[in-house]
PDB file of N, CA and C in Angstrom:
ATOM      1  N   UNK C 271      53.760   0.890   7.278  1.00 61.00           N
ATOM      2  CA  UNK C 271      54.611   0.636   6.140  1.00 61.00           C
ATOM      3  C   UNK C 271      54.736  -0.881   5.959  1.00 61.00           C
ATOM      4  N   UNK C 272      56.071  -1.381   5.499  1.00 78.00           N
ATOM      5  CA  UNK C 272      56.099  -2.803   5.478  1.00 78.00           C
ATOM      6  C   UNK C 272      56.481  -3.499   6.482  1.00 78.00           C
ATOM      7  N   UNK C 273      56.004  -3.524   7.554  1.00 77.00           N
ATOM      8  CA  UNK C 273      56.504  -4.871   8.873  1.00 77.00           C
ATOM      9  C   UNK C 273      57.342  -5.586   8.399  1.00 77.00           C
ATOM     10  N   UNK C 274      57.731  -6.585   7.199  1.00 83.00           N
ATOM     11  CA  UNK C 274      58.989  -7.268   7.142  1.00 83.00           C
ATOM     12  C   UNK C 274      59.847  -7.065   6.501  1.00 83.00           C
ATOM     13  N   UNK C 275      59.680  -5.670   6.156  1.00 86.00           N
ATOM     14  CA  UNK C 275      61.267  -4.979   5.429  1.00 86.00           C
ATOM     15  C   UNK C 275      61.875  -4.053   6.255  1.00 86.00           C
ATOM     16  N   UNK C 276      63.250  -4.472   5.648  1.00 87.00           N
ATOM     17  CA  UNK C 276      64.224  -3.643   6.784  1.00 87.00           C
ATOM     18  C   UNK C 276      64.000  -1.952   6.153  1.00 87.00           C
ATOM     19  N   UNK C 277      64.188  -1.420   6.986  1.00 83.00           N
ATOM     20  CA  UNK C 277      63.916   0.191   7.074  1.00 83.00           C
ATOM     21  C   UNK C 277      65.551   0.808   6.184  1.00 83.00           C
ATOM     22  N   UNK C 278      65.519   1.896   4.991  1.00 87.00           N
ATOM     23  CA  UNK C 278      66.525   2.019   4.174  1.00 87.00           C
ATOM     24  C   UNK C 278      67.712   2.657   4.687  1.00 87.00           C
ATOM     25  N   UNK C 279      68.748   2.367   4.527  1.00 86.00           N
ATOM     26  CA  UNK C 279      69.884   2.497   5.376  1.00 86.00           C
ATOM     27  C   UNK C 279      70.171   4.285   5.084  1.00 86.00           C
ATOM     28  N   UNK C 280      69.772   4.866   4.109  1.00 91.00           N
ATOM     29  CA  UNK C 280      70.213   6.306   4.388  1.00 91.00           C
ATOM     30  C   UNK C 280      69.151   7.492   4.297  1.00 91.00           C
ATOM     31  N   UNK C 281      67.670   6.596   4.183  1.00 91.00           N
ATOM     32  CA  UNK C 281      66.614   7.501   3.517  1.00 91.00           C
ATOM     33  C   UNK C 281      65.805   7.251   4.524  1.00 91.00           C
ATOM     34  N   UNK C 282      65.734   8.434   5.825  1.00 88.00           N
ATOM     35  CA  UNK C 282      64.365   8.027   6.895  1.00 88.00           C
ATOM     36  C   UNK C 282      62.988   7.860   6.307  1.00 88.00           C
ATOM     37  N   UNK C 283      62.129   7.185   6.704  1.00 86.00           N
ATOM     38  CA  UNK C 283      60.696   7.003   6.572  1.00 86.00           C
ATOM     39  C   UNK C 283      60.514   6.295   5.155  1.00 86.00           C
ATOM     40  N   UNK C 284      61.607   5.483   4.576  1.00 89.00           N
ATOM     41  CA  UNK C 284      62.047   4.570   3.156  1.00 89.00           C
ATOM     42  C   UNK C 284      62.089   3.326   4.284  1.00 89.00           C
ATOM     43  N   UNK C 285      61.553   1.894   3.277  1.00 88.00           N
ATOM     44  CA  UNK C 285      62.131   0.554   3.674  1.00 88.00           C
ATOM     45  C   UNK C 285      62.676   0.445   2.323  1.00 88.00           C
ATOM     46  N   UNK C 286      63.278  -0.815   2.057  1.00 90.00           N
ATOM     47  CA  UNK C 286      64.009  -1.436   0.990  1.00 90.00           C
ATOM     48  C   UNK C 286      63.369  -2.369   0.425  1.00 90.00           C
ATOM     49  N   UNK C 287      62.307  -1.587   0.033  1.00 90.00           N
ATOM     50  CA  UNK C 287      61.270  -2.570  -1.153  1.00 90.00           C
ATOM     51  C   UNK C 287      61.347  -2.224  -2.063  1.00 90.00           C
ATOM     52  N   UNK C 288      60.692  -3.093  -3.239  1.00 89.00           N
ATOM     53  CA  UNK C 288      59.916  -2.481  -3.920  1.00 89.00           C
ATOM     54  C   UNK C 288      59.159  -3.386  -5.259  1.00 89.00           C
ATOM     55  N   UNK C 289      58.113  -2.730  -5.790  1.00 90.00           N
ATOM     56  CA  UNK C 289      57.003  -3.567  -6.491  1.00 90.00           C
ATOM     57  C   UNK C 289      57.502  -3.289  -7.918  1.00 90.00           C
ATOM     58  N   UNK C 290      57.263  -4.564  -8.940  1.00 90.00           N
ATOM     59  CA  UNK C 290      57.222  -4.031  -9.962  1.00 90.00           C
ATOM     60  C   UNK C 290      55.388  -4.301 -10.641  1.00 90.00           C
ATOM     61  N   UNK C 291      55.658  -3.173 -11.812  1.00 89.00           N
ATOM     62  CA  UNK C 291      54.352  -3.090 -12.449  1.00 89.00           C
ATOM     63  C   UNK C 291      54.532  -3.436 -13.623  1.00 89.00           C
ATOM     64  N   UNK C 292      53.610  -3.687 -14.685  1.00 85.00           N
ATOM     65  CA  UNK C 292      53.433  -3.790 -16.412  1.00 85.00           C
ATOM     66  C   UNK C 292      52.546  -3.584 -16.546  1.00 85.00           C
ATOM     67  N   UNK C 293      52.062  -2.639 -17.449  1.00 80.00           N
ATOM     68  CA  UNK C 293      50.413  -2.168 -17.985  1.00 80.00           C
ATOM     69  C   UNK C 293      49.655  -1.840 -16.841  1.00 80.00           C
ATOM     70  N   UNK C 294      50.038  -1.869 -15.623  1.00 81.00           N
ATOM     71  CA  UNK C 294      49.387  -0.891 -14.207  1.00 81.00           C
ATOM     72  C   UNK C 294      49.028  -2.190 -13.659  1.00 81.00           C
ATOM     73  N   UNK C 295      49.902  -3.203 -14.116  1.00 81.00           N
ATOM     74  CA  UNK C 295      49.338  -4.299 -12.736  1.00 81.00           C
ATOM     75  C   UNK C 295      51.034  -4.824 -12.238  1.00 81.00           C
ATOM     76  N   UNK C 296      50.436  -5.182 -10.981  1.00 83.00           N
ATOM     77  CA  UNK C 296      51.456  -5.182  -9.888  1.00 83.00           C
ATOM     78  C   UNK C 296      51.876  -6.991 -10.823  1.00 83.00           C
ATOM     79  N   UNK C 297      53.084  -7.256 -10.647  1.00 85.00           N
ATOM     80  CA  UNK C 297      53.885  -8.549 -11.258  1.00 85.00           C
ATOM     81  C   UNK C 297      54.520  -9.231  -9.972  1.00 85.00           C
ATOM     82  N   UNK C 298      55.024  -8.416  -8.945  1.00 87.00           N
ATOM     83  CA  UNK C 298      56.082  -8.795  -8.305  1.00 87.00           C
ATOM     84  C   UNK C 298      56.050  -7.623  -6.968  1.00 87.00           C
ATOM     85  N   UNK C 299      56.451  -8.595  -5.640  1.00 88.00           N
ATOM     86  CA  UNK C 299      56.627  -7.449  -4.874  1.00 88.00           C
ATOM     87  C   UNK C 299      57.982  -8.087  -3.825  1.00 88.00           C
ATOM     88  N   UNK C 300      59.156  -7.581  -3.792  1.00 91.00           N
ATOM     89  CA  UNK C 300      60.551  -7.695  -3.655  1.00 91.00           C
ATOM     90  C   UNK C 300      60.991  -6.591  -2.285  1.00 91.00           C
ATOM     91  N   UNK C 301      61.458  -7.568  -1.231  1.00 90.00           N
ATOM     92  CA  UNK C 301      61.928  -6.326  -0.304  1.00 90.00           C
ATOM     93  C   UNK C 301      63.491  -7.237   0.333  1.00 90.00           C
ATOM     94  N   UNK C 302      64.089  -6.407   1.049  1.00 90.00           N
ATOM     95  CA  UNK C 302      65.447  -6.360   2.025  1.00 90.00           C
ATOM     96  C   UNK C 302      64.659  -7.361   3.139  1.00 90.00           C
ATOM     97  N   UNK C 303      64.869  -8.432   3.638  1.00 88.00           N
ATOM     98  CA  UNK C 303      64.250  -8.523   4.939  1.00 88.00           C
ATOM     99  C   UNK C 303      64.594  -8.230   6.114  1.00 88.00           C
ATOM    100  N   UNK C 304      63.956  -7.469   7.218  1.00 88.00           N
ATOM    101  CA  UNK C 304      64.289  -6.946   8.502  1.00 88.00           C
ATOM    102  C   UNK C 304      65.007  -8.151   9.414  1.00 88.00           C
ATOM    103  N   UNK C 305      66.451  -8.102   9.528  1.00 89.00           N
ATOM    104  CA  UNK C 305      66.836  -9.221  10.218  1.00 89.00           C
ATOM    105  C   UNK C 305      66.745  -8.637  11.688  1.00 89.00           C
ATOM    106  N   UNK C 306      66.062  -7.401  12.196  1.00 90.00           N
ATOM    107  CA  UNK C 306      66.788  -7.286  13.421  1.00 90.00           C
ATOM    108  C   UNK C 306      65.722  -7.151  14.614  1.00 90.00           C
ATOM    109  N   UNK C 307      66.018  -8.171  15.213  1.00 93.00           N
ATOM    110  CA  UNK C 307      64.628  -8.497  16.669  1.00 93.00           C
ATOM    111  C   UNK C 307      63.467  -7.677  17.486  1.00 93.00           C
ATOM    112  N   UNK C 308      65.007  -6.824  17.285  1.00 93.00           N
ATOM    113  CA  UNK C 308      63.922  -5.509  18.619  1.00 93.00           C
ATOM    114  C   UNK C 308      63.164  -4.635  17.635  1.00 93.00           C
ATOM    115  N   UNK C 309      63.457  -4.530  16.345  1.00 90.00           N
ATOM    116  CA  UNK C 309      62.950  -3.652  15.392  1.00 90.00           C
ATOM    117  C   UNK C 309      61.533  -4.443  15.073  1.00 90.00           C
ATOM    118  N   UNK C 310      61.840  -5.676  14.283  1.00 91.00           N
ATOM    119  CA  UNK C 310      61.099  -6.406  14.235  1.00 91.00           C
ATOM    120  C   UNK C 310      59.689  -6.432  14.738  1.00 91.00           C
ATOM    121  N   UNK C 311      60.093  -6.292  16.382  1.00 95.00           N
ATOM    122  CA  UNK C 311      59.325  -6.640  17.709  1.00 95.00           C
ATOM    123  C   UNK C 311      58.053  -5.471  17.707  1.00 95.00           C
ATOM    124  N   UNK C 312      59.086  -3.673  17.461  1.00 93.00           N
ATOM    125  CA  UNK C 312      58.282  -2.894  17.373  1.00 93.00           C
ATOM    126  C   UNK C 312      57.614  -2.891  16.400  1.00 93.00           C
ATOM    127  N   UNK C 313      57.870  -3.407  14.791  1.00 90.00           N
ATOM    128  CA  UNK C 313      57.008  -3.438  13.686  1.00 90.00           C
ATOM    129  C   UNK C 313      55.699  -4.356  14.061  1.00 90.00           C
ATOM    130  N   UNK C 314      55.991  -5.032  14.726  1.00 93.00           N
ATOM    131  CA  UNK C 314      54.534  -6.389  15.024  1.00 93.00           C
ATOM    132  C   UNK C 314      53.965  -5.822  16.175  1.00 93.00           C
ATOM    133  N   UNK C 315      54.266  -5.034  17.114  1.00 94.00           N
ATOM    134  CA  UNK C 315      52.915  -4.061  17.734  1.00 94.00           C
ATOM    135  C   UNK C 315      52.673  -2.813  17.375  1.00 94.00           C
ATOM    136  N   UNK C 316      52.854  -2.234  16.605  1.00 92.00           N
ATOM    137  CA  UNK C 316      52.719  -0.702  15.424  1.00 92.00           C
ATOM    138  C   UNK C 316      51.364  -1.533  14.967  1.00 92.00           C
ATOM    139  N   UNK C 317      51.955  -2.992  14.749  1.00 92.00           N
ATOM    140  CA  UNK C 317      50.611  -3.992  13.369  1.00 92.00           C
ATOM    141  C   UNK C 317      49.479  -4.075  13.904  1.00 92.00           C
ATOM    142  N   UNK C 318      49.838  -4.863  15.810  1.00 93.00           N
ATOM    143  CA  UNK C 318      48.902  -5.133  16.245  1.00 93.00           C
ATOM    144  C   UNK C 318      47.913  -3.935  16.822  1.00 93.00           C
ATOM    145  N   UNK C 319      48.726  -2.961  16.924  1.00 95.00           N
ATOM    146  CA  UNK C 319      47.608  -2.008  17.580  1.00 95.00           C
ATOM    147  C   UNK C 319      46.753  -1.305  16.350  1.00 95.00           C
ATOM    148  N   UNK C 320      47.527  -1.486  15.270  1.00 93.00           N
ATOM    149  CA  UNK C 320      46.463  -0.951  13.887  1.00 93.00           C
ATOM    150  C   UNK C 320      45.783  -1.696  14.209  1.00 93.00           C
ATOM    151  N   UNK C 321      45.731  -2.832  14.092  1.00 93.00           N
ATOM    152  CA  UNK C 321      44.865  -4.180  14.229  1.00 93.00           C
ATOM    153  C   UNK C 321      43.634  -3.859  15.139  1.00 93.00           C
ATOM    154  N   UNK C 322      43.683  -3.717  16.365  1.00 93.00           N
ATOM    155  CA  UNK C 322      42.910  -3.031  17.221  1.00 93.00           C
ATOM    156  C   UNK C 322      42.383  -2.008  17.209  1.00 93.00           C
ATOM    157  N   UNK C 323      42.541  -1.134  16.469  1.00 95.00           N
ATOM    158  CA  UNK C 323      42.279   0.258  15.879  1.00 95.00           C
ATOM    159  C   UNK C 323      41.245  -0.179  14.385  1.00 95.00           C
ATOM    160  N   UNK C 324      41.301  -1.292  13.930  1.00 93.00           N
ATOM    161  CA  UNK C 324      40.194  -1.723  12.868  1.00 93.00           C
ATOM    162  C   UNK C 324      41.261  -1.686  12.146  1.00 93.00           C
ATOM    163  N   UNK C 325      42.256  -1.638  11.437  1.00 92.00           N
ATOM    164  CA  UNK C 325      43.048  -1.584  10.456  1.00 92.00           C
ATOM    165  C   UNK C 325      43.070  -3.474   9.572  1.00 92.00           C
ATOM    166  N   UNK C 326      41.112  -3.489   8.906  1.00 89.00           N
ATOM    167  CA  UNK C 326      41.658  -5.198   8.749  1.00 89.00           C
ATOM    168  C   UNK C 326      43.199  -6.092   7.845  1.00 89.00           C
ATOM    169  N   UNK C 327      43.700  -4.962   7.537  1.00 88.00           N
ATOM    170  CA  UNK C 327      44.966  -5.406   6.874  1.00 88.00           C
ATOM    171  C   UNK C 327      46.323  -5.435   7.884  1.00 88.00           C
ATOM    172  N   UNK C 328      46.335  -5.095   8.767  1.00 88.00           N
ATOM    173  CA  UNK C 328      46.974  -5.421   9.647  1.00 88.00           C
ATOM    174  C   UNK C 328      47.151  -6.671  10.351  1.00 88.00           C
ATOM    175  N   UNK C 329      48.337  -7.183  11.013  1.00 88.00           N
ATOM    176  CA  UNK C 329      48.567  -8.375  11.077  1.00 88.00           C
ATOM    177  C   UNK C 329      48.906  -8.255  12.911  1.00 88.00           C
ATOM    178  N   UNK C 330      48.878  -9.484  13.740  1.00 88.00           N
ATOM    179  CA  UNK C 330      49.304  -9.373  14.762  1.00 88.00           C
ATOM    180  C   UNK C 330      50.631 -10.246  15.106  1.00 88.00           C
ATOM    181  N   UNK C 331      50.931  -9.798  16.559  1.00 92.00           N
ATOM    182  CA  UNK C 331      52.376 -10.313  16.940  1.00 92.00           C
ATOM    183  C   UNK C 331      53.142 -11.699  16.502  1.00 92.00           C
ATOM    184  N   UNK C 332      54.163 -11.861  16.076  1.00 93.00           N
ATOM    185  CA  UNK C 332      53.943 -13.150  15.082  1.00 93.00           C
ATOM    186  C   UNK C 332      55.557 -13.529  16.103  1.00 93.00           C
ATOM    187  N   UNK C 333      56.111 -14.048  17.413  1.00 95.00           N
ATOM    188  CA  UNK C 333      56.607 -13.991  18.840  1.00 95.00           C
ATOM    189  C   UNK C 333      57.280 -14.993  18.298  1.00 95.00           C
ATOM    190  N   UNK C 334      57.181 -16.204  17.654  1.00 94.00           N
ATOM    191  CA  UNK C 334      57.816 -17.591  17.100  1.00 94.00           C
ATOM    192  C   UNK C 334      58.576 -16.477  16.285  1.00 94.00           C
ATOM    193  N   UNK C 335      58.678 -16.041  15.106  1.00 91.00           N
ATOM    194  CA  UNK C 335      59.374 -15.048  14.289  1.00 91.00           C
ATOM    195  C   UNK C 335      60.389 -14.548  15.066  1.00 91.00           C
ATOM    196  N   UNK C 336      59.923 -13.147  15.912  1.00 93.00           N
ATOM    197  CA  UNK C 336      60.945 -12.548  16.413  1.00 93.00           C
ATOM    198  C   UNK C 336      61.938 -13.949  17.456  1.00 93.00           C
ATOM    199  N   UNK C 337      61.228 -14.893  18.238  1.00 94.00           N
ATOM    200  CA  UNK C 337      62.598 -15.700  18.844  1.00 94.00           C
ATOM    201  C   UNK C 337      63.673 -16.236  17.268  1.00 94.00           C
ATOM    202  N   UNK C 338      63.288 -16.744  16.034  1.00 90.00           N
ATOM    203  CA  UNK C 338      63.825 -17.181  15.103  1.00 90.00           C
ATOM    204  C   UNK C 338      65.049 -16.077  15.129  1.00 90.00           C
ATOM    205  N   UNK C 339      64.407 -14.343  15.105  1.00 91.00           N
ATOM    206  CA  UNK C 339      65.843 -13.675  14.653  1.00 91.00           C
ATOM    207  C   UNK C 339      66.571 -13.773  15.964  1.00 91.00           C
ATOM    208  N   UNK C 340      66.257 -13.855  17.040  1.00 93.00           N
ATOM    209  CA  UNK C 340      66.865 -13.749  18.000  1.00 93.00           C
ATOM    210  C   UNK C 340      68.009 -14.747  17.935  1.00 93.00           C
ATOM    211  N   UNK C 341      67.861 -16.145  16.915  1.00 91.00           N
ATOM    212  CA  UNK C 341      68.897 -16.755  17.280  1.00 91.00           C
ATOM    213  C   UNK C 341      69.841 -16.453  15.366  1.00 91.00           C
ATOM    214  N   UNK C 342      69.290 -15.592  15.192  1.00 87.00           N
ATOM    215  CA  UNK C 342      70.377 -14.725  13.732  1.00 87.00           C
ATOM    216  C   UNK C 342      69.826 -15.398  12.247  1.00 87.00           C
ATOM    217  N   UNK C 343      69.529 -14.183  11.695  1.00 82.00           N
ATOM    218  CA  UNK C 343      69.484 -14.294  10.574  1.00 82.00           C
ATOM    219  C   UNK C 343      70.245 -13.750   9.761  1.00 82.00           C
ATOM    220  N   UNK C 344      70.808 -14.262   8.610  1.00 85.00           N
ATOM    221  CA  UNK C 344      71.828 -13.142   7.667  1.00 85.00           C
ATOM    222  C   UNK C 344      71.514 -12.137   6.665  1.00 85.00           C
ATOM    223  N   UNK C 345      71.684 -11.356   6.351  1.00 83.00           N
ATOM    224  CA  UNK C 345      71.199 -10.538   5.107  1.00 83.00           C
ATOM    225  C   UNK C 345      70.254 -11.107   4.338  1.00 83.00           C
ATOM    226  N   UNK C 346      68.776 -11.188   3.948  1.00 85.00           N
ATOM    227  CA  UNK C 346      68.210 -11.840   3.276  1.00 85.00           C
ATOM    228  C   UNK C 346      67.314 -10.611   2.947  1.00 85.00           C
ATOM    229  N   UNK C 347      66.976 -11.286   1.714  1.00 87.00           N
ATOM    230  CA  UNK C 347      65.857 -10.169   0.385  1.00 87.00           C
ATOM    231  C   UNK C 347      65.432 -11.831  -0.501  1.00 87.00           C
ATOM    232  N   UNK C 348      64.716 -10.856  -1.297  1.00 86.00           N
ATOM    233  CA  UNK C 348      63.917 -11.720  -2.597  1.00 86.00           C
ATOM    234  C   UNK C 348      62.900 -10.974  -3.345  1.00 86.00           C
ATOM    235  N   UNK C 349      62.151 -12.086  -4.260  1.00 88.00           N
ATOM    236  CA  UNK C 349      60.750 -11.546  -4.386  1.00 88.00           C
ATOM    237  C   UNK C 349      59.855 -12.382  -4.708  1.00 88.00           C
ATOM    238  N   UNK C 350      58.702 -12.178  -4.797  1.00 86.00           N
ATOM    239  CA  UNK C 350      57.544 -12.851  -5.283  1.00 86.00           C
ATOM    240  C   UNK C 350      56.787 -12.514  -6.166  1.00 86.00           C
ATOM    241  N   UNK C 351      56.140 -13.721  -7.437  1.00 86.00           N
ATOM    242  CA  UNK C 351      55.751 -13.053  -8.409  1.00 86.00           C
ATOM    243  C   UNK C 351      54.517 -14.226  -8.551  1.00 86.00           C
ATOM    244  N   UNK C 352      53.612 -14.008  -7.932  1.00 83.00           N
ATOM    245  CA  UNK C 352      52.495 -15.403  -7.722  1.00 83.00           C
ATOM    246  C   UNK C 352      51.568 -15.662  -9.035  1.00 83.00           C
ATOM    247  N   UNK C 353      51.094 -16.483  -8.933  1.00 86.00           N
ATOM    248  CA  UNK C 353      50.926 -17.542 -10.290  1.00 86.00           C
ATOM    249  C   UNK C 353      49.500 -16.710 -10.534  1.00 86.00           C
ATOM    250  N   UNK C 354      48.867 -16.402  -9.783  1.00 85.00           N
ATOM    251  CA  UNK C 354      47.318 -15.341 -10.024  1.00 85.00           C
ATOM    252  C   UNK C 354      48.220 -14.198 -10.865  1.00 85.00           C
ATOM    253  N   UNK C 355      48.781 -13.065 -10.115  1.00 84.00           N
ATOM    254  CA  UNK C 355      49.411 -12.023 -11.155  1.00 84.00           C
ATOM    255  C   UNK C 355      50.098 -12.090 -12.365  1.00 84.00           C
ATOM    256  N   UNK C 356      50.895 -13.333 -12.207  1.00 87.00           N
ATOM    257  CA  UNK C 356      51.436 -13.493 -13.565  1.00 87.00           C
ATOM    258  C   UNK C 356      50.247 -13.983 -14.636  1.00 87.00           C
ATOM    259  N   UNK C 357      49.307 -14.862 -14.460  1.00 88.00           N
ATOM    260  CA  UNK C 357      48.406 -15.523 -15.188  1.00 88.00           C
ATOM    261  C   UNK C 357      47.268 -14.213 -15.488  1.00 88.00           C
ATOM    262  N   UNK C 358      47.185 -12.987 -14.524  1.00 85.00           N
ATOM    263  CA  UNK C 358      46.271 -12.076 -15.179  1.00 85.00           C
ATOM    264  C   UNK C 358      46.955 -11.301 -16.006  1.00 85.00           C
ATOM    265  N   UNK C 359      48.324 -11.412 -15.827  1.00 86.00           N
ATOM    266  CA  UNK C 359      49.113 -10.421 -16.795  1.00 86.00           C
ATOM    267  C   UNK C 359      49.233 -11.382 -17.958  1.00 86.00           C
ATOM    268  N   UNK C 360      49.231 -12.467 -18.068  1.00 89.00           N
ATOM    269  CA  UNK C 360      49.312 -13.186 -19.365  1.00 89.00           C
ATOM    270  C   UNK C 360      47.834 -12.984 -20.428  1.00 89.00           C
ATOM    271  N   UNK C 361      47.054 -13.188 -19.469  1.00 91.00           N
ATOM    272  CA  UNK C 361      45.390 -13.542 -20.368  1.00 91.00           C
ATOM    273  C   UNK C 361      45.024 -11.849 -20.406  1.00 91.00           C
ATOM    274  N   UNK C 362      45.366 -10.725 -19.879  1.00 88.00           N
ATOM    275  CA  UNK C 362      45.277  -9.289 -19.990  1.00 88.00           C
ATOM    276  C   UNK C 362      43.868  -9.569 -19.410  1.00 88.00           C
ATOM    277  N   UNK C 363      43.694  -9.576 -17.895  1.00 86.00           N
ATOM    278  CA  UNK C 363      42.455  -9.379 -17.343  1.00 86.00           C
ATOM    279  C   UNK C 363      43.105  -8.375 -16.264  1.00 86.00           C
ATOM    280  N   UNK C 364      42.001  -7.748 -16.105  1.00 82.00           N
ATOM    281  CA  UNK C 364      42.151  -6.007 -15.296  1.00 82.00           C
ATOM    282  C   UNK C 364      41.910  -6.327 -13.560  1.00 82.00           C
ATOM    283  N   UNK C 365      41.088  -7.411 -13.558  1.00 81.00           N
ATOM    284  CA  UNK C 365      40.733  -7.756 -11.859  1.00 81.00           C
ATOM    285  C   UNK C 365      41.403  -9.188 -11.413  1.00 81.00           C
ATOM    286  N   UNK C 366      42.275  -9.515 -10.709  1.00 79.00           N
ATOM    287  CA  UNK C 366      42.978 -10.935 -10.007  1.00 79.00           C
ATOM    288  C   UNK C 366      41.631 -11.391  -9.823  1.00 79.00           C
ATOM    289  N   UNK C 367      40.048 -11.161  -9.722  1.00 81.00           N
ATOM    290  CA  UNK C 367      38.995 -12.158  -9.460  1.00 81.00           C
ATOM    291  C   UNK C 367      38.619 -12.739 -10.510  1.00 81.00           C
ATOM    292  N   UNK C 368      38.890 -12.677 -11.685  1.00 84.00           N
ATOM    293  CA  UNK C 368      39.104 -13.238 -12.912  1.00 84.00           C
ATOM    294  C   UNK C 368      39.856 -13.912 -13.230  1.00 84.00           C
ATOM    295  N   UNK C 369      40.928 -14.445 -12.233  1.00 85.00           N
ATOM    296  CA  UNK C 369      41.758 -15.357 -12.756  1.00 85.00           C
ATOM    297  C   UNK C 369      42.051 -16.001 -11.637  1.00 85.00           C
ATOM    298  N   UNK C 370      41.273 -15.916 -10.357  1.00 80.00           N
ATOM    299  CA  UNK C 370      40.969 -17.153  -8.948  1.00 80.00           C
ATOM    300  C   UNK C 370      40.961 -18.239  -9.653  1.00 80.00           C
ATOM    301  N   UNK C 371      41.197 -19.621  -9.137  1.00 73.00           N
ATOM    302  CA  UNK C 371      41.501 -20.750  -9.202  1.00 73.00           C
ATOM    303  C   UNK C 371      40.070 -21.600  -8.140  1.00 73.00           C
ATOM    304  N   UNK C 372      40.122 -20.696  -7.512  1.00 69.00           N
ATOM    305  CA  UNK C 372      39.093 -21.243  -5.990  1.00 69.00           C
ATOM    306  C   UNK C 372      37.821 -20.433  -6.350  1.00 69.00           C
ATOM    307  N   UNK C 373      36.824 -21.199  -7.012  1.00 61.00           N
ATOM    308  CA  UNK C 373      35.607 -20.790  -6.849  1.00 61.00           C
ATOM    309  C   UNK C 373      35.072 -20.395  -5.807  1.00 61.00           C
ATOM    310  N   UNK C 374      35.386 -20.944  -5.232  1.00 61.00           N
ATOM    311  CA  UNK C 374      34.406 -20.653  -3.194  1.00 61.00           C
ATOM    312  C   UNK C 374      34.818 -19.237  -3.658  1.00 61.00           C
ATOM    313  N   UNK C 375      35.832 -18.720  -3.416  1.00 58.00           N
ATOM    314  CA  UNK C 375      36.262 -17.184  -3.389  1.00 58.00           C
ATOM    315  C   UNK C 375      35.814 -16.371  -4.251  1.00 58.00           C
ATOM    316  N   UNK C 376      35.264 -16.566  -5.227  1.00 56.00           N
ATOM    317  CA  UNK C 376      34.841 -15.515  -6.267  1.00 56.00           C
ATOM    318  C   UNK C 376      33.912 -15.414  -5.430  1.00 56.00           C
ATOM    319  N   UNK C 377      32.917 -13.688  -5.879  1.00 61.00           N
ATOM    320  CA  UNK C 377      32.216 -13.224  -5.136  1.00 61.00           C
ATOM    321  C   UNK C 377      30.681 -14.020  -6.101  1.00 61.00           C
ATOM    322  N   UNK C 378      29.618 -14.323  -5.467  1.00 62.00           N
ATOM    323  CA  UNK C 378      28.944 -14.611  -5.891  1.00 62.00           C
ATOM    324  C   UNK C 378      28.041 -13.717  -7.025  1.00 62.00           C
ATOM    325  N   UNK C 379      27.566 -14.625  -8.302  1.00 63.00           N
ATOM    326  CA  UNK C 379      26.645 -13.385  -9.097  1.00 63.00           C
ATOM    327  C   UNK C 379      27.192 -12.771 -10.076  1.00 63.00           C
ATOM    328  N   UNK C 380      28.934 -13.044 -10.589  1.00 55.00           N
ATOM    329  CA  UNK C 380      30.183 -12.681 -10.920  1.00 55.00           C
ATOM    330  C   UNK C 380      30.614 -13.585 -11.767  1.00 55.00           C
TER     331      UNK C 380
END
């Protein structure tokens, strides 16, 4: 699920995210953040062992993080709405590789 969202306070197997869309493209993706260490701790080896399991979207133990909550974090959320999604939702292009900034990254031939 989401490793840095907190898990929903009355709905098991729910975190407290969530994405918005327009015309079927993603704009924004907004969550609760997981302030709490030991939870935390287990979300970043759930990651890492996907990780090990081939899961390439998986992320590994991120140990600087969990000491940060260890010394308290407060209720925190937000969201993000990055300058690629908004700019493909402006020019109405269907693929984010159409509106890269970084040539190196486009796929070659394209």
């Amino acid at each position: 699920m989401s490793p840095l969202a907190k898990w929903h306070r009355s709905k098991e197997g729910l975190t407290e995210r969530f994405e918005m869309f327009v015309n079927t493209k993603e704009l924004c993706n907004a969550y609760t953040e997981l302030n709490d260490p030991e939870r935390q701790m287990q979300c970043f080896m759930g990651q890492a062992a996907a990780k090990e399991a081939g899961d390439d979207e998986a992320q590994g133990v991120d140990h600087d993080f969990v000491t940060a909550l260890e010394h308290g974090l407060p209720p925190t959320g937000g969201w993000g709405c990055g300058i690629d999604r908004l700019t493909m939702f402006l020019s109405d292009k269907n693929s984010i590789r159409e509106v890269i900034l970084f040539p190196a990254m486009k796929p070659l031939g394209k």
